[in-house]
PDB file of C-alpha atoms in Angstrom:
ATOM      1  CA  MET A  41      26.342  24.867 -14.830  1.00 95.00           C
ATOM      2  CA  LEU A  42      24.421  22.486 -12.589  1.00 95.00           C
ATOM      3  CA  LEU A  43      20.654  21.918 -12.683  1.00 96.00           C
ATOM      4  CA  VAL A  44      18.872  19.920  -9.989  1.00 95.00           C
ATOM      5  CA  TYR A  45      15.154  19.222 -10.206  1.00 95.00           C
ATOM      6  CA  SER A  46      12.611  16.548  -9.366  1.00 94.00           C
ATOM      7  CA  ASP A  47       9.283  15.011 -10.225  1.00 93.00           C
ATOM      8  CA  SER A  48       7.231  17.559  -8.268  1.00 93.00           C
ATOM      9  CA  PRO A  49       3.899  18.303  -9.934  1.00 93.00           C
ATOM     10  CA  ILE A  50       4.426  21.961  -8.991  1.00 93.00           C
ATOM     11  CA  TRP A  51       7.548  22.592 -11.060  1.00 94.00           C
ATOM     12  CA  HIS A  52       8.405  19.532 -13.158  1.00 93.00           C
ATOM     13  CA  GLU A  53       6.666  20.751 -16.319  1.00 95.00           C
ATOM     14  CA  TYR A  54       8.029  24.291 -15.972  1.00 95.00           C
ATOM     15  CA  ILE A  55      11.588  23.091 -15.450  1.00 95.00           C
ATOM     16  CA  THR A  56      11.469  20.619 -18.353  1.00 94.00           C
ATOM     17  CA  THR A  57       9.899  23.077 -20.799  1.00 95.00           C
ATOM     18  CA  GLN A  58      11.402  26.441 -19.774  1.00 94.00           C
ATOM     19  CA  ILE A  59      14.771  25.859 -18.110  1.00 94.00           C
ATOM     20  CA  LEU A  60      16.076  22.488 -19.266  1.00 93.00           C
ATOM     21  CA  PRO A  61      16.056  23.360 -22.994  1.00 94.00           C
ATOM     22  CA  LEU A  62      18.139  26.468 -22.256  1.00 92.00           C
ATOM     23  CA  VAL A  63      20.819  24.718 -20.209  1.00 92.00           C
ATOM     24  CA  GLN A  64      20.869  21.018 -21.083  1.00 87.00           C
ATOM     25  CA  GLU A  65      23.769  21.235 -23.542  1.00 91.00           C
ATOM     26  CA  ARG A  66      26.042  23.015 -21.082  1.00 92.00           C
ATOM     27  CA  ALA A  67      24.802  21.767 -17.715  1.00 94.00           C
ATOM     28  CA  VAL A  68      25.210  18.750 -15.540  1.00 94.00           C
ATOM     29  CA  VAL A  69      21.632  17.705 -14.805  1.00 95.00           C
ATOM     30  CA  LEU A  70      20.812  15.857 -11.603  1.00 94.00           C
ATOM     31  CA  TYR A  71      17.347  14.432 -11.199  1.00 93.00           C
ATOM     32  CA  TRP A  72      16.556  14.537  -7.491  1.00 92.00           C
ATOM     33  CA  SER A  73      13.824  11.922  -7.826  1.00 90.00           C
ATOM     34  CA  GLU A  74      16.577   9.407  -8.634  1.00 91.00           C
ATOM     35  CA  CYS A  75      19.149  10.609  -6.088  1.00 89.00           C
ATOM     36  CA  LYS A  76      19.614   7.107  -4.658  1.00 90.00           C
ATOM     37  CA  LYS A  77      21.142   6.123  -8.014  1.00 92.00           C
ATOM     38  CA  TRP A  78      23.662   8.962  -8.020  1.00 91.00           C
ATOM     39  CA  SER A  79      27.318   8.016  -7.887  1.00 91.00           C
ATOM     40  CA  ARG A  80      28.972   9.112  -4.653  1.00 84.00           C
ATOM     41  CA  TRP A  81      32.115   9.940  -6.610  1.00 91.00           C
ATOM     42  CA  SER A  82      30.505  12.114  -9.271  1.00 92.00           C
ATOM     43  CA  LEU A  83      31.801  15.673  -9.552  1.00 92.00           C
ATOM     44  CA  GLY A  84      28.255  16.921 -10.200  1.00 93.00           C
ATOM     45  CA  VAL A  85      26.995  15.319  -6.993  1.00 93.00           C
ATOM     46  CA  ALA A  86      29.894  16.805  -5.015  1.00 92.00           C
ATOM     47  CA  VAL A  87      29.126  20.254  -6.464  1.00 92.00           C
ATOM     48  CA  PHE A  88      25.458  19.805  -5.575  1.00 94.00           C
ATOM     49  CA  HIS A  89      26.266  18.920  -1.969  1.00 90.00           C
ATOM     50  CA  HIS A  90      28.636  21.882  -1.681  1.00 91.00           C
ATOM     51  CA  PHE A  91      26.332  24.533  -3.168  1.00 92.00           C
ATOM     52  CA  GLY A  92      22.904  23.021  -2.529  1.00 91.00           C
ATOM     53  CA  GLY A  93      23.024  22.925   1.237  1.00 85.00           C
ATOM     54  CA  ALA A  94      20.406  21.165   3.319  1.00 84.00           C
ATOM     55  CA  ARG A  95      17.362  23.338   2.529  1.00 83.00           C
ATOM     56  CA  ASP A  96      15.637  24.879  -0.476  1.00 85.00           C
ATOM     57  CA  PHE A  97      17.884  22.989  -2.902  1.00 89.00           C
ATOM     58  CA  ASN A  98      15.308  21.641  -5.317  1.00 92.00           C
ATOM     59  CA  PRO A  99      14.966  23.010  -7.973  1.00 95.00           C
ATOM     60  CA  LEU A 100      18.368  24.616  -8.134  1.00 95.00           C
ATOM     61  CA  VAL A 101      20.631  26.088 -10.801  1.00 95.00           C
ATOM     62  CA  VAL A 102      24.289  26.827 -10.088  1.00 95.00           C
ATOM     63  CA  PHE A 103      25.946  28.971 -12.753  1.00 95.00           C
ATOM     64  CA  PHE A 104      29.740  29.062 -12.922  1.00 94.00           C
ATOM     65  CA  GLN A 105      31.803  31.794 -14.552  1.00 90.00           C
ATOM     66  CA  PRO A 106      35.587  31.874 -14.872  1.00 91.00           C
ATOM     67  CA  LEU A 107      37.279  33.837 -12.088  1.00 94.00           C
ATOM     68  CA  ARG A 108      33.964  34.720 -10.399  1.00 93.00           C
ATOM     69  CA  LEU A 109      31.832  33.327  -7.635  1.00 94.00           C
ATOM     70  CA  ALA A 110      29.123  30.883  -8.655  1.00 94.00           C
ATOM     71  CA  LYS A 111      25.602  32.279  -8.941  1.00 95.00           C
ATOM     72  CA  ILE A 112      23.013  30.149  -7.201  1.00 95.00           C
ATOM     73  CA  TYR A 113      19.370  30.240  -8.233  1.00 96.00           C
ATOM     74  CA  ARG A 114      17.119  28.540  -5.682  1.00 96.00           C
ATOM     75  CA  PHE A 115      13.634  28.057  -7.079  1.00 96.00           C
ATOM     76  CA  TRP A 116      11.997  26.212  -4.169  1.00 95.00           C
ATOM     77  CA  LEU A 117      10.487  29.239  -2.389  1.00 95.00           C
ATOM     78  CA  ALA A 118       9.531  30.851  -5.684  1.00 96.00           C
ATOM     79  CA  PHE A 119       7.609  27.743  -6.710  1.00 96.00           C
ATOM     80  CA  LYS A 120       5.965  27.632  -3.306  1.00 94.00           C
ATOM     81  CA  ASP A 121       4.519  31.071  -4.173  1.00 95.00           C
ATOM     82  CA  TRP A 122       3.744  29.835  -7.705  1.00 94.00           C
ATOM     83  CA  LYS A 123       1.573  27.120  -6.181  1.00 94.00           C
ATOM     84  CA  ARG A 124      -0.477  29.869  -4.499  1.00 95.00           C
ATOM     85  CA  GLY A 125      -0.881  31.767  -7.774  1.00 94.00           C
ATOM     86  CA  TYR A 126       1.896  34.315  -7.210  1.00 95.00           C
ATOM     87  CA  LYS A 127       4.154  33.915 -10.265  1.00 95.00           C
ATOM     88  CA  GLU A 128       6.431  36.961  -9.923  1.00 97.00           C
ATOM     89  CA  PRO A 129       9.217  35.247  -7.900  1.00 96.00           C
ATOM     90  CA  VAL A 130       9.655  32.491 -10.514  1.00 96.00           C
ATOM     91  CA  GLU A 131       9.575  35.043 -13.328  1.00 96.00           C
ATOM     92  CA  ARG A 132      12.157  37.212 -11.523  1.00 96.00           C
ATOM     93  CA  LEU A 133      14.516  34.256 -11.028  1.00 96.00           C
ATOM     94  CA  MET A 134      14.105  33.285 -14.676  1.00 95.00           C
ATOM     95  CA  LYS A 135      15.002  36.817 -15.781  1.00 96.00           C
ATOM     96  CA  GLU A 136      18.118  36.693 -13.600  1.00 95.00           C
ATOM     97  CA  LEU A 137      19.064  33.276 -14.980  1.00 95.00           C
ATOM     98  CA  LEU A 138      18.507  34.389 -18.575  1.00 94.00           C
ATOM     99  CA  ALA A 139      20.676  37.452 -17.970  1.00 94.00           C
ATOM    100  CA  SER A 140      23.468  35.152 -16.770  1.00 91.00           C
ATOM    101  CA  LEU A 141      23.204  32.920 -19.810  1.00 87.00           C
TER     102      LEU A 141
END
């Protein structure tokens, strides 16, 4: 599993209190706010660049299962709605993520 998140005031608290405790023992965690310190040769960084793409990649969870395609949970648009008071997209993604765990 790979988790990428940043210091954004919109999602930082939610990610650190709701998602990180669920995945931190089994996930590679990349903190986007410190991306300049990332090792170019890190497997986690390579996975992030492969699955993250160029848009809507923060926050991101990539869930790997043996012999199956990775499931990608992109939270950026959901948190954009969250900022406007519409919480359903974040809650829906969390339900999907919890079902995968």
